[in-house]
Amino acid sequence: VLSLGTAGCNLACRFCQNWDISKSKDVDRLSSVAWPDSIADEARRLGCASVAFTYNDPVIFTEYAVDTARACRDLGVASVAVSAGYVCDGPRQALYSEMDAVNIDLKSFDEGFYRHVAMGSLAPVLDTLRYIHHETDTWLEVTTLVIPGQNDSDDELDRLSRWIADELGPEVPLHFSAFPPDFKMTDVPSTPAETLSRARQQAL
């Protein structure tokens, strides 16, 4: 996979693992030197099966991601978006319908968490998940970063897993990943392996 990103983000997660990119003030624009066709050509030259738009959310460079995905498709290279899914209807359709696969970071199943820790809102993310699964042919996976004391309660993990099973179906892959202290949450400990095992068991 040839992975690329730009700078900036439409969320302000206190735990951002790519904060040096997503909060960048001194922007070297990739798009000024890497045209969509050149990215597609390079991916094929390197033998990459796909190009992934990641590190920061591709919803903030939707047009560039779509143009690149189309150039890749012309050369038989797939496109993947790694996204938080926090976007309204118009750009939601424009971006995700052009992707071959999407991994949505469902950061929590609690509105308070989204408002105070991610500086966003849960409802648009759930709308995005429904849209991708029910209205596109795009392969969908979901990832939740499990943060001790923030989104790791039995109740929340149960509600999150049940919503995915009920609204998307049990065939949609759900990943629980471990939190490493970073950015503005360096005082929070890393996620114990037991927490991830418990989350997996609840989801099953």
JSON list of C-alpha atoms in Angstrom, two decimals:
[
{"chain": "A", "resi": 1, "resn": "VAL", "atom": "CA", "xyz": [0.00, 0.00, 0.00]},
{"chain": "A", "resi": 2, "resn": "LEU", "atom": "CA", "xyz": [1.26, 3.45, -0.92]},
{"chain": "A", "resi": 3, "resn": "SER", "atom": "CA", "xyz": [0.10, 5.66, 1.97]},
{"chain": "A", "resi": 4, "resn": "LEU", "atom": "CA", "xyz": [-0.17, 9.42, 1.74]},
{"chain": "A", "resi": 5, "resn": "GLY", "atom": "CA", "xyz": [-1.72, 12.37, 3.51]},
{"chain": "A", "resi": 6, "resn": "THR", "atom": "CA", "xyz": [-1.69, 16.14, 3.55]},
{"chain": "A", "resi": 7, "resn": "ALA", "atom": "CA", "xyz": [-1.91, 18.47, 6.56]},
{"chain": "A", "resi": 8, "resn": "GLY", "atom": "CA", "xyz": [-4.77, 19.54, 8.80]},
{"chain": "A", "resi": 9, "resn": "CYS", "atom": "CA", "xyz": [-7.91, 17.86, 10.13]},
{"chain": "A", "resi": 10, "resn": "ASN", "atom": "CA", "xyz": [-11.56, 18.68, 10.77]},
{"chain": "A", "resi": 11, "resn": "LEU", "atom": "CA", "xyz": [-11.43, 17.19, 14.28]},
{"chain": "A", "resi": 12, "resn": "ALA", "atom": "CA", "xyz": [-9.21, 18.19, 17.20]},
{"chain": "A", "resi": 13, "resn": "CYS", "atom": "CA", "xyz": [-8.76, 14.92, 19.10]},
{"chain": "A", "resi": 14, "resn": "ARG", "atom": "CA", "xyz": [-6.83, 15.37, 22.31]},
{"chain": "A", "resi": 15, "resn": "PHE", "atom": "CA", "xyz": [-5.24, 11.95, 21.73]},
{"chain": "A", "resi": 16, "resn": "CYS", "atom": "CA", "xyz": [-4.21, 12.48, 18.09]},
{"chain": "A", "resi": 17, "resn": "GLN", "atom": "CA", "xyz": [-1.44, 10.09, 17.06]},
{"chain": "A", "resi": 18, "resn": "ASN", "atom": "CA", "xyz": [-0.60, 12.13, 13.97]},
{"chain": "A", "resi": 19, "resn": "TRP", "atom": "CA", "xyz": [-0.75, 15.57, 15.60]},
{"chain": "A", "resi": 20, "resn": "ASP", "atom": "CA", "xyz": [2.46, 16.74, 13.94]},
{"chain": "A", "resi": 21, "resn": "ILE", "atom": "CA", "xyz": [0.63, 16.39, 10.61]},
{"chain": "A", "resi": 22, "resn": "SER", "atom": "CA", "xyz": [-2.96, 17.14, 11.56]},
{"chain": "A", "resi": 23, "resn": "LYS", "atom": "CA", "xyz": [-1.96, 20.28, 13.52]},
{"chain": "A", "resi": 24, "resn": "SER", "atom": "CA", "xyz": [0.74, 21.42, 11.13]},
{"chain": "A", "resi": 25, "resn": "LYS", "atom": "CA", "xyz": [1.04, 25.17, 10.70]},
{"chain": "A", "resi": 26, "resn": "ASP", "atom": "CA", "xyz": [3.94, 25.06, 8.25]},
{"chain": "A", "resi": 27, "resn": "VAL", "atom": "CA", "xyz": [2.35, 23.26, 5.32]},
{"chain": "A", "resi": 28, "resn": "ASP", "atom": "CA", "xyz": [4.36, 21.71, 2.51]},
{"chain": "A", "resi": 29, "resn": "ARG", "atom": "CA", "xyz": [1.60, 20.88, 0.08]},
{"chain": "A", "resi": 30, "resn": "LEU", "atom": "CA", "xyz": [1.92, 17.40, -1.37]},
{"chain": "A", "resi": 31, "resn": "SER", "atom": "CA", "xyz": [-0.59, 18.32, -4.07]},
{"chain": "A", "resi": 32, "resn": "SER", "atom": "CA", "xyz": [1.81, 20.89, -5.51]},
{"chain": "A", "resi": 33, "resn": "VAL", "atom": "CA", "xyz": [4.34, 18.19, -6.45]},
{"chain": "A", "resi": 34, "resn": "ALA", "atom": "CA", "xyz": [2.29, 14.98, -6.51]},
{"chain": "A", "resi": 35, "resn": "TRP", "atom": "CA", "xyz": [-0.44, 15.13, -9.10]},
{"chain": "A", "resi": 36, "resn": "PRO", "atom": "CA", "xyz": [-3.09, 12.37, -9.04]},
{"chain": "A", "resi": 37, "resn": "ASP", "atom": "CA", "xyz": [-1.68, 10.77, -12.20]},
{"chain": "A", "resi": 38, "resn": "SER", "atom": "CA", "xyz": [1.85, 10.75, -10.79]},
{"chain": "A", "resi": 39, "resn": "ILE", "atom": "CA", "xyz": [0.67, 9.08, -7.56]},
{"chain": "A", "resi": 40, "resn": "ALA", "atom": "CA", "xyz": [-1.13, 6.40, -9.58]},
{"chain": "A", "resi": 41, "resn": "ASP", "atom": "CA", "xyz": [1.94, 5.87, -11.78]},
{"chain": "A", "resi": 42, "resn": "GLU", "atom": "CA", "xyz": [4.21, 5.58, -8.73]},
{"chain": "A", "resi": 43, "resn": "ALA", "atom": "CA", "xyz": [1.91, 3.11, -7.01]},
{"chain": "A", "resi": 44, "resn": "ARG", "atom": "CA", "xyz": [1.92, 0.88, -10.07]},
{"chain": "A", "resi": 45, "resn": "ARG", "atom": "CA", "xyz": [5.71, 1.24, -10.51]},
{"chain": "A", "resi": 46, "resn": "LEU", "atom": "CA", "xyz": [6.23, 0.14, -6.89]},
{"chain": "A", "resi": 47, "resn": "GLY", "atom": "CA", "xyz": [3.87, -2.81, -7.29]},
{"chain": "A", "resi": 48, "resn": "CYS", "atom": "CA", "xyz": [1.38, -1.45, -4.76]},
{"chain": "A", "resi": 49, "resn": "ALA", "atom": "CA", "xyz": [-2.08, -2.99, -4.81]},
{"chain": "A", "resi": 50, "resn": "SER", "atom": "CA", "xyz": [-3.64, 0.18, -3.43]},
{"chain": "A", "resi": 51, "resn": "VAL", "atom": "CA", "xyz": [-3.19, 3.80, -2.41]},
{"chain": "A", "resi": 52, "resn": "ALA", "atom": "CA", "xyz": [-4.34, 4.77, 1.09]},
{"chain": "A", "resi": 53, "resn": "PHE", "atom": "CA", "xyz": [-5.37, 8.27, 2.10]},
{"chain": "A", "resi": 54, "resn": "THR", "atom": "CA", "xyz": [-4.40, 8.32, 5.77]},
{"chain": "A", "resi": 55, "resn": "TYR", "atom": "CA", "xyz": [-2.47, 10.12, 8.56]},
{"chain": "A", "resi": 56, "resn": "ASN", "atom": "CA", "xyz": [-4.94, 13.00, 8.41]},
{"chain": "A", "resi": 57, "resn": "ASP", "atom": "CA", "xyz": [-8.57, 12.78, 7.35]},
{"chain": "A", "resi": 58, "resn": "PRO", "atom": "CA", "xyz": [-9.14, 12.71, 3.57]},
{"chain": "A", "resi": 59, "resn": "VAL", "atom": "CA", "xyz": [-12.47, 14.51, 3.99]},
{"chain": "A", "resi": 60, "resn": "ILE", "atom": "CA", "xyz": [-10.46, 17.75, 4.10]},
{"chain": "A", "resi": 61, "resn": "PHE", "atom": "CA", "xyz": [-8.89, 17.04, 0.70]},
{"chain": "A", "resi": 62, "resn": "THR", "atom": "CA", "xyz": [-11.87, 15.30, -0.89]},
{"chain": "A", "resi": 63, "resn": "GLU", "atom": "CA", "xyz": [-11.35, 16.62, -4.44]},
{"chain": "A", "resi": 64, "resn": "TYR", "atom": "CA", "xyz": [-7.69, 15.62, -4.45]},
{"chain": "A", "resi": 65, "resn": "ALA", "atom": "CA", "xyz": [-8.47, 12.16, -3.03]},
{"chain": "A", "resi": 66, "resn": "VAL", "atom": "CA", "xyz": [-11.25, 11.60, -5.58]},
{"chain": "A", "resi": 67, "resn": "ASP", "atom": "CA", "xyz": [-9.07, 12.68, -8.51]},
{"chain": "A", "resi": 68, "resn": "THR", "atom": "CA", "xyz": [-6.28, 10.39, -7.29]},
{"chain": "A", "resi": 69, "resn": "ALA", "atom": "CA", "xyz": [-8.67, 7.46, -6.76]},
{"chain": "A", "resi": 70, "resn": "ARG", "atom": "CA", "xyz": [-9.95, 7.84, -10.33]},
{"chain": "A", "resi": 71, "resn": "ALA", "atom": "CA", "xyz": [-6.41, 7.98, -11.72]},
{"chain": "A", "resi": 72, "resn": "CYS", "atom": "CA", "xyz": [-5.53, 4.87, -9.71]},
{"chain": "A", "resi": 73, "resn": "ARG", "atom": "CA", "xyz": [-8.61, 3.01, -10.92]},
{"chain": "A", "resi": 74, "resn": "ASP", "atom": "CA", "xyz": [-7.56, 3.66, -14.52]},
{"chain": "A", "resi": 75, "resn": "LEU", "atom": "CA", "xyz": [-4.33, 1.79, -13.79]},
{"chain": "A", "resi": 76, "resn": "GLY", "atom": "CA", "xyz": [-5.91, -1.04, -11.81]},
{"chain": "A", "resi": 77, "resn": "VAL", "atom": "CA", "xyz": [-4.81, 0.30, -8.41]},
{"chain": "A", "resi": 78, "resn": "ALA", "atom": "CA", "xyz": [-7.37, 0.34, -5.58]},
{"chain": "A", "resi": 79, "resn": "SER", "atom": "CA", "xyz": [-8.03, 3.26, -3.23]},
{"chain": "A", "resi": 80, "resn": "VAL", "atom": "CA", "xyz": [-8.53, 3.18, 0.54]},
{"chain": "A", "resi": 81, "resn": "ALA", "atom": "CA", "xyz": [-9.70, 5.99, 2.83]},
{"chain": "A", "resi": 82, "resn": "VAL", "atom": "CA", "xyz": [-8.79, 5.93, 6.52]},
{"chain": "A", "resi": 83, "resn": "SER", "atom": "CA", "xyz": [-11.21, 8.45, 7.95]},
{"chain": "A", "resi": 84, "resn": "ALA", "atom": "CA", "xyz": [-13.09, 9.55, 11.05]},
{"chain": "A", "resi": 85, "resn": "GLY", "atom": "CA", "xyz": [-16.26, 9.80, 8.97]},
{"chain": "A", "resi": 86, "resn": "TYR", "atom": "CA", "xyz": [-17.10, 13.25, 10.37]},
{"chain": "A", "resi": 87, "resn": "VAL", "atom": "CA", "xyz": [-18.58, 14.88, 7.30]},
{"chain": "A", "resi": 88, "resn": "CYS", "atom": "CA", "xyz": [-21.92, 16.07, 5.93]},
{"chain": "A", "resi": 89, "resn": "ASP", "atom": "CA", "xyz": [-23.92, 14.42, 3.16]},
{"chain": "A", "resi": 90, "resn": "GLY", "atom": "CA", "xyz": [-22.59, 16.05, -0.04]},
{"chain": "A", "resi": 91, "resn": "PRO", "atom": "CA", "xyz": [-18.86, 15.47, 0.45]},
{"chain": "A", "resi": 92, "resn": "ARG", "atom": "CA", "xyz": [-19.64, 12.15, 2.16]},
{"chain": "A", "resi": 93, "resn": "GLN", "atom": "CA", "xyz": [-21.09, 10.82, -1.08]},
{"chain": "A", "resi": 94, "resn": "ALA", "atom": "CA", "xyz": [-18.39, 12.42, -3.23]},
{"chain": "A", "resi": 95, "resn": "LEU", "atom": "CA", "xyz": [-15.53, 10.85, -1.29]},
{"chain": "A", "resi": 96, "resn": "TYR", "atom": "CA", "xyz": [-16.57, 7.42, -0.06]},
{"chain": "A", "resi": 97, "resn": "SER", "atom": "CA", "xyz": [-18.42, 6.32, -3.21]},
{"chain": "A", "resi": 98, "resn": "GLU", "atom": "CA", "xyz": [-15.12, 6.61, -5.11]},
{"chain": "A", "resi": 99, "resn": "MET", "atom": "CA", "xyz": [-13.18, 4.42, -2.69]},
{"chain": "A", "resi": 100, "resn": "ASP", "atom": "CA", "xyz": [-12.68, 0.68, -2.95]},
{"chain": "A", "resi": 101, "resn": "ALA", "atom": "CA", "xyz": [-12.37, 0.38, 0.83]},
{"chain": "A", "resi": 102, "resn": "VAL", "atom": "CA", "xyz": [-12.88, 2.62, 3.87]},
{"chain": "A", "resi": 103, "resn": "ASN", "atom": "CA", "xyz": [-11.81, 2.22, 7.47]},
{"chain": "A", "resi": 104, "resn": "ILE", "atom": "CA", "xyz": [-13.82, 4.53, 9.73]},
{"chain": "A", "resi": 105, "resn": "ASP", "atom": "CA", "xyz": [-12.41, 5.47, 13.13]},
{"chain": "A", "resi": 106, "resn": "LEU", "atom": "CA", "xyz": [-15.43, 5.32, 15.43]},
{"chain": "A", "resi": 107, "resn": "LYS", "atom": "CA", "xyz": [-13.79, 7.16, 18.29]},
{"chain": "A", "resi": 108, "resn": "SER", "atom": "CA", "xyz": [-16.45, 6.52, 20.90]},
{"chain": "A", "resi": 109, "resn": "PHE", "atom": "CA", "xyz": [-20.14, 5.75, 21.24]},
{"chain": "A", "resi": 110, "resn": "ASP", "atom": "CA", "xyz": [-20.70, 8.74, 23.50]},
{"chain": "A", "resi": 111, "resn": "GLU", "atom": "CA", "xyz": [-21.67, 12.26, 22.39]},
{"chain": "A", "resi": 112, "resn": "GLY", "atom": "CA", "xyz": [-19.89, 13.81, 25.37]},
{"chain": "A", "resi": 113, "resn": "PHE", "atom": "CA", "xyz": [-16.63, 12.15, 24.33]},
{"chain": "A", "resi": 114, "resn": "TYR", "atom": "CA", "xyz": [-17.00, 13.45, 20.78]},
{"chain": "A", "resi": 115, "resn": "ARG", "atom": "CA", "xyz": [-17.72, 16.99, 21.98]},
{"chain": "A", "resi": 116, "resn": "HIS", "atom": "CA", "xyz": [-15.05, 17.28, 24.68]},
{"chain": "A", "resi": 117, "resn": "VAL", "atom": "CA", "xyz": [-12.28, 14.92, 23.57]},
{"chain": "A", "resi": 118, "resn": "ALA", "atom": "CA", "xyz": [-12.56, 14.85, 19.75]},
{"chain": "A", "resi": 119, "resn": "MET", "atom": "CA", "xyz": [-14.28, 18.25, 19.30]},
{"chain": "A", "resi": 120, "resn": "GLY", "atom": "CA", "xyz": [-16.92, 16.84, 16.98]},
{"chain": "A", "resi": 121, "resn": "SER", "atom": "CA", "xyz": [-20.23, 14.99, 17.08]},
{"chain": "A", "resi": 122, "resn": "LEU", "atom": "CA", "xyz": [-21.21, 11.32, 16.97]},
{"chain": "A", "resi": 123, "resn": "ALA", "atom": "CA", "xyz": [-24.35, 11.49, 14.79]},
{"chain": "A", "resi": 124, "resn": "PRO", "atom": "CA", "xyz": [-22.62, 12.42, 11.48]},
{"chain": "A", "resi": 125, "resn": "VAL", "atom": "CA", "xyz": [-20.18, 9.52, 11.95]},
{"chain": "A", "resi": 126, "resn": "LEU", "atom": "CA", "xyz": [-23.03, 7.05, 12.41]},
{"chain": "A", "resi": 127, "resn": "ASP", "atom": "CA", "xyz": [-24.69, 8.51, 9.29]},
{"chain": "A", "resi": 128, "resn": "THR", "atom": "CA", "xyz": [-21.45, 7.98, 7.39]},
{"chain": "A", "resi": 129, "resn": "LEU", "atom": "CA", "xyz": [-21.25, 4.34, 8.49]},
{"chain": "A", "resi": 130, "resn": "ARG", "atom": "CA", "xyz": [-24.83, 3.71, 7.42]},
{"chain": "A", "resi": 131, "resn": "TYR", "atom": "CA", "xyz": [-24.25, 5.44, 4.08]},
{"chain": "A", "resi": 132, "resn": "ILE", "atom": "CA", "xyz": [-21.09, 3.50, 3.20]},
{"chain": "A", "resi": 133, "resn": "HIS", "atom": "CA", "xyz": [-22.56, 0.14, 4.15]},
{"chain": "A", "resi": 134, "resn": "HIS", "atom": "CA", "xyz": [-26.05, 0.51, 2.72]},
{"chain": "A", "resi": 135, "resn": "GLU", "atom": "CA", "xyz": [-25.60, 2.84, -0.26]},
{"chain": "A", "resi": 136, "resn": "THR", "atom": "CA", "xyz": [-22.20, 2.01, -1.75]},
{"chain": "A", "resi": 137, "resn": "ASP", "atom": "CA", "xyz": [-20.26, -1.06, -2.84]},
{"chain": "A", "resi": 138, "resn": "THR", "atom": "CA", "xyz": [-17.26, 0.13, -0.83]},
{"chain": "A", "resi": 139, "resn": "TRP", "atom": "CA", "xyz": [-15.67, -2.37, 1.56]},
{"chain": "A", "resi": 140, "resn": "LEU", "atom": "CA", "xyz": [-16.16, -1.07, 5.11]},
{"chain": "A", "resi": 141, "resn": "GLU", "atom": "CA", "xyz": [-14.25, -1.70, 8.33]},
{"chain": "A", "resi": 142, "resn": "VAL", "atom": "CA", "xyz": [-14.52, 0.08, 11.69]},
{"chain": "A", "resi": 143, "resn": "THR", "atom": "CA", "xyz": [-11.75, 0.80, 14.20]},
{"chain": "A", "resi": 144, "resn": "THR", "atom": "CA", "xyz": [-12.13, 2.04, 17.77]},
{"chain": "A", "resi": 145, "resn": "LEU", "atom": "CA", "xyz": [-9.11, 3.23, 19.73]},
{"chain": "A", "resi": 146, "resn": "VAL", "atom": "CA", "xyz": [-9.86, 2.07, 23.28]},
{"chain": "A", "resi": 147, "resn": "ILE", "atom": "CA", "xyz": [-8.70, 4.69, 25.80]},
{"chain": "A", "resi": 148, "resn": "PRO", "atom": "CA", "xyz": [-8.55, 3.85, 29.53]},
{"chain": "A", "resi": 149, "resn": "GLY", "atom": "CA", "xyz": [-11.13, 5.77, 31.52]},
{"chain": "A", "resi": 150, "resn": "GLN", "atom": "CA", "xyz": [-12.53, 7.48, 28.43]},
{"chain": "A", "resi": 151, "resn": "ASN", "atom": "CA", "xyz": [-14.38, 5.01, 26.19]},
{"chain": "A", "resi": 152, "resn": "ASP", "atom": "CA", "xyz": [-13.56, 1.59, 27.68]},
{"chain": "A", "resi": 153, "resn": "SER", "atom": "CA", "xyz": [-16.54, 0.91, 29.94]},
{"chain": "A", "resi": 154, "resn": "ASP", "atom": "CA", "xyz": [-18.50, -2.32, 29.51]},
{"chain": "A", "resi": 155, "resn": "ASP", "atom": "CA", "xyz": [-21.63, -0.27, 28.84]},
{"chain": "A", "resi": 156, "resn": "GLU", "atom": "CA", "xyz": [-20.12, 1.80, 26.05]},
{"chain": "A", "resi": 157, "resn": "LEU", "atom": "CA", "xyz": [-18.36, -1.10, 24.37]},
{"chain": "A", "resi": 158, "resn": "ASP", "atom": "CA", "xyz": [-21.61, -3.06, 24.50]},
{"chain": "A", "resi": 159, "resn": "ARG", "atom": "CA", "xyz": [-23.65, -0.22, 22.98]},
{"chain": "A", "resi": 160, "resn": "LEU", "atom": "CA", "xyz": [-21.05, 0.35, 20.26]},
{"chain": "A", "resi": 161, "resn": "SER", "atom": "CA", "xyz": [-20.87, -3.33, 19.32]},
{"chain": "A", "resi": 162, "resn": "ARG", "atom": "CA", "xyz": [-24.64, -3.77, 19.38]},
{"chain": "A", "resi": 163, "resn": "TRP", "atom": "CA", "xyz": [-25.16, -0.73, 17.14]},
{"chain": "A", "resi": 164, "resn": "ILE", "atom": "CA", "xyz": [-22.70, -2.09, 14.56]},
{"chain": "A", "resi": 165, "resn": "ALA", "atom": "CA", "xyz": [-24.31, -5.54, 14.66]},
{"chain": "A", "resi": 166, "resn": "ASP", "atom": "CA", "xyz": [-27.84, -4.09, 14.37]},
{"chain": "A", "resi": 167, "resn": "GLU", "atom": "CA", "xyz": [-27.22, -1.26, 11.89]},
{"chain": "A", "resi": 168, "resn": "LEU", "atom": "CA", "xyz": [-24.39, -2.65, 9.74]},
{"chain": "A", "resi": 169, "resn": "GLY", "atom": "CA", "xyz": [-24.42, -6.38, 10.42]},
{"chain": "A", "resi": 170, "resn": "PRO", "atom": "CA", "xyz": [-21.96, -8.78, 12.03]},
{"chain": "A", "resi": 171, "resn": "GLU", "atom": "CA", "xyz": [-20.02, -9.23, 8.79]},
{"chain": "A", "resi": 172, "resn": "VAL", "atom": "CA", "xyz": [-18.50, -5.71, 9.06]},
{"chain": "A", "resi": 173, "resn": "PRO", "atom": "CA", "xyz": [-15.03, -6.06, 10.62]},
{"chain": "A", "resi": 174, "resn": "LEU", "atom": "CA", "xyz": [-14.62, -4.22, 13.92]},
{"chain": "A", "resi": 175, "resn": "HIS", "atom": "CA", "xyz": [-11.11, -3.56, 15.25]},
{"chain": "A", "resi": 176, "resn": "PHE", "atom": "CA", "xyz": [-10.23, -2.51, 18.79]},
{"chain": "A", "resi": 177, "resn": "SER", "atom": "CA", "xyz": [-6.81, -0.90, 19.01]},
{"chain": "A", "resi": 178, "resn": "ALA", "atom": "CA", "xyz": [-4.61, 0.06, 21.94]},
{"chain": "A", "resi": 179, "resn": "PHE", "atom": "CA", "xyz": [-4.12, 3.67, 22.98]},
{"chain": "A", "resi": 180, "resn": "PRO", "atom": "CA", "xyz": [-0.56, 5.00, 23.36]},
{"chain": "A", "resi": 181, "resn": "PRO", "atom": "CA", "xyz": [-0.20, 8.22, 25.42]},
{"chain": "A", "resi": 182, "resn": "ASP", "atom": "CA", "xyz": [0.20, 11.09, 22.97]},
{"chain": "A", "resi": 183, "resn": "PHE", "atom": "CA", "xyz": [-0.46, 14.75, 22.18]},
{"chain": "A", "resi": 184, "resn": "LYS", "atom": "CA", "xyz": [-2.63, 16.25, 24.97]},
{"chain": "A", "resi": 185, "resn": "MET", "atom": "CA", "xyz": [-3.32, 12.94, 26.73]},
{"chain": "A", "resi": 186, "resn": "THR", "atom": "CA", "xyz": [0.14, 11.87, 27.82]},
{"chain": "A", "resi": 187, "resn": "ASP", "atom": "CA", "xyz": [-1.16, 11.50, 31.38]},
{"chain": "A", "resi": 188, "resn": "VAL", "atom": "CA", "xyz": [-3.45, 8.62, 30.37]},
{"chain": "A", "resi": 189, "resn": "PRO", "atom": "CA", "xyz": [-1.92, 5.11, 30.56]},
{"chain": "A", "resi": 190, "resn": "SER", "atom": "CA", "xyz": [-1.65, 2.74, 27.62]},
{"chain": "A", "resi": 191, "resn": "THR", "atom": "CA", "xyz": [-4.52, 0.34, 27.04]},
{"chain": "A", "resi": 192, "resn": "PRO", "atom": "CA", "xyz": [-4.02, -3.00, 28.84]},
{"chain": "A", "resi": 193, "resn": "ALA", "atom": "CA", "xyz": [-4.20, -6.07, 26.63]},
{"chain": "A", "resi": 194, "resn": "GLU", "atom": "CA", "xyz": [-6.95, -7.42, 28.89]},
{"chain": "A", "resi": 195, "resn": "THR", "atom": "CA", "xyz": [-9.18, -4.46, 27.98]},
{"chain": "A", "resi": 196, "resn": "LEU", "atom": "CA", "xyz": [-8.90, -5.27, 24.29]},
{"chain": "A", "resi": 197, "resn": "SER", "atom": "CA", "xyz": [-9.64, -8.93, 24.95]},
{"chain": "A", "resi": 198, "resn": "ARG", "atom": "CA", "xyz": [-12.72, -7.94, 26.96]},
{"chain": "A", "resi": 199, "resn": "ALA", "atom": "CA", "xyz": [-13.89, -5.60, 24.19]},
{"chain": "A", "resi": 200, "resn": "ARG", "atom": "CA", "xyz": [-13.45, -8.36, 21.62]},
{"chain": "A", "resi": 201, "resn": "GLN", "atom": "CA", "xyz": [-15.41, -10.81, 23.74]},
{"chain": "A", "resi": 202, "resn": "GLN", "atom": "CA", "xyz": [-18.24, -8.33, 24.20]},
{"chain": "A", "resi": 203, "resn": "ALA", "atom": "CA", "xyz": [-18.38, -7.71, 20.47]},
{"chain": "A", "resi": 204, "resn": "LEU", "atom": "CA", "xyz": [-18.47, -11.43, 19.71]}
]
